[in-house]
Amino acid sequence: MIINVKVKLRSNNSRLEKISSNEYLAYLSQPPEKGKANLELIKLISKELLVPQNKIKIKTPTSRNKIVEIL
């Protein structure tokens, strides 16, 4: 399954909002340094969608509009 996630950084709290069936908006508190925001996004998707973290791959790691593959 492929989902599109638009990322908003440096938020007060982390959360994931569903926009449509395969589009989400993620608010992340971690800065985009050394992969911290991407790791937080993986943990957030894992928790919200009940998927193991090792089954989540970010296809566009440097973009704010991320394409995420869930295996």
mmCIF file of C-alpha atoms in Angstrom:
data_model
loop_
_atom_site.group_PDB
_atom_site.id
_atom_site.type_symbol
_atom_site.label_atom_id
_atom_site.label_comp_id
_atom_site.label_asym_id
_atom_site.label_seq_id
_atom_site.Cartn_x
_atom_site.Cartn_y
_atom_site.Cartn_z
ATOM 1 C CA MET A 1 0.000 0.000 0.000
ATOM 2 C CA ILE A 2 1.262 3.482 -0.874
ATOM 3 C CA ILE A 3 0.209 6.584 1.080
ATOM 4 C CA ASN A 4 1.032 10.253 0.572
ATOM 5 C CA VAL A 5 1.942 12.221 3.680
ATOM 6 C CA LYS A 6 2.350 15.979 3.879
ATOM 7 C CA VAL A 7 4.632 16.831 6.801
ATOM 8 C CA LYS A 8 4.407 19.892 9.052
ATOM 9 C CA LEU A 9 7.545 20.200 11.196
ATOM 10 C CA ARG A 10 8.243 21.611 14.666
ATOM 11 C CA SER A 11 4.722 21.113 15.939
ATOM 12 C CA ASN A 12 3.926 21.142 19.664
ATOM 13 C CA ASN A 13 2.628 17.574 19.544
ATOM 14 C CA SER A 14 2.888 14.744 17.046
ATOM 15 C CA ARG A 15 -0.242 13.535 15.308
ATOM 16 C CA LEU A 16 -1.452 12.031 12.062
ATOM 17 C CA GLU A 17 -4.645 13.249 10.361
ATOM 18 C CA LYS A 18 -6.379 11.354 7.579
ATOM 19 C CA ILE A 19 -7.362 13.537 4.618
ATOM 20 C CA SER A 20 -8.555 10.822 2.223
ATOM 21 C CA SER A 21 -8.117 7.078 1.773
ATOM 22 C CA ASN A 22 -4.405 7.351 0.919
ATOM 23 C CA GLU A 23 -3.524 10.918 1.991
ATOM 24 C CA TYR A 24 -2.461 12.021 5.453
ATOM 25 C CA LEU A 25 -1.198 15.152 7.180
ATOM 26 C CA ALA A 26 1.503 14.583 9.802
ATOM 27 C CA TYR A 27 2.463 17.082 12.479
ATOM 28 C CA LEU A 28 5.929 16.234 13.818
ATOM 29 C CA SER A 29 7.799 17.744 16.762
ATOM 30 C CA GLN A 30 11.296 16.608 15.745
ATOM 31 C CA PRO A 31 13.528 18.790 13.537
ATOM 32 C CA PRO A 32 14.520 17.548 10.066
ATOM 33 C CA GLU A 33 18.084 16.776 11.177
ATOM 34 C CA LYS A 34 19.862 13.429 10.832
ATOM 35 C CA GLY A 35 16.619 11.620 10.003
ATOM 36 C CA LYS A 36 14.928 12.447 13.320
ATOM 37 C CA ALA A 37 11.706 13.645 11.673
ATOM 38 C CA ASN A 38 11.574 10.604 9.363
ATOM 39 C CA LEU A 39 12.029 8.255 12.318
ATOM 40 C CA GLU A 40 9.267 10.055 14.200
ATOM 41 C CA LEU A 41 7.015 9.759 11.131
ATOM 42 C CA ILE A 42 7.656 6.007 10.895
ATOM 43 C CA LYS A 43 6.819 5.570 14.594
ATOM 44 C CA LEU A 44 3.670 7.668 14.228
ATOM 45 C CA ILE A 45 2.422 5.742 11.175
ATOM 46 C CA SER A 46 3.225 2.460 12.915
ATOM 47 C CA LYS A 47 1.212 3.446 15.977
ATOM 48 C CA GLU A 48 -1.776 4.913 14.119
ATOM 49 C CA LEU A 49 -2.112 2.253 11.397
ATOM 50 C CA LEU A 50 -1.045 -0.701 13.592
ATOM 51 C CA VAL A 51 1.796 -1.724 11.272
ATOM 52 C CA PRO A 52 5.275 -2.865 12.403
ATOM 53 C CA GLN A 53 7.944 -0.178 11.949
ATOM 54 C CA ASN A 54 10.103 -2.449 9.786
ATOM 55 C CA LYS A 55 7.238 -2.671 7.243
ATOM 56 C CA ILE A 56 7.258 1.103 6.574
ATOM 57 C CA LYS A 57 9.555 2.636 3.924
ATOM 58 C CA ILE A 58 9.805 6.342 3.077
ATOM 59 C CA LYS A 59 10.386 6.731 -0.674
ATOM 60 C CA THR A 60 11.081 10.500 -0.597
ATOM 61 C CA PRO A 61 13.057 11.105 2.624
ATOM 62 C CA THR A 62 14.075 14.725 1.935
ATOM 63 C CA SER A 63 10.715 16.075 0.756
ATOM 64 C CA ARG A 64 7.908 17.421 2.942
ATOM 65 C CA ASN A 65 5.452 15.624 0.656
ATOM 66 C CA LYS A 66 6.445 12.063 1.425
ATOM 67 C CA ILE A 67 5.513 8.915 -0.415
ATOM 68 C CA VAL A 68 5.365 6.105 2.123
ATOM 69 C CA GLU A 69 5.187 2.432 1.234
ATOM 70 C CA ILE A 70 3.650 0.040 3.728
ATOM 71 C CA LEU A 71 4.654 -3.539 2.992
#
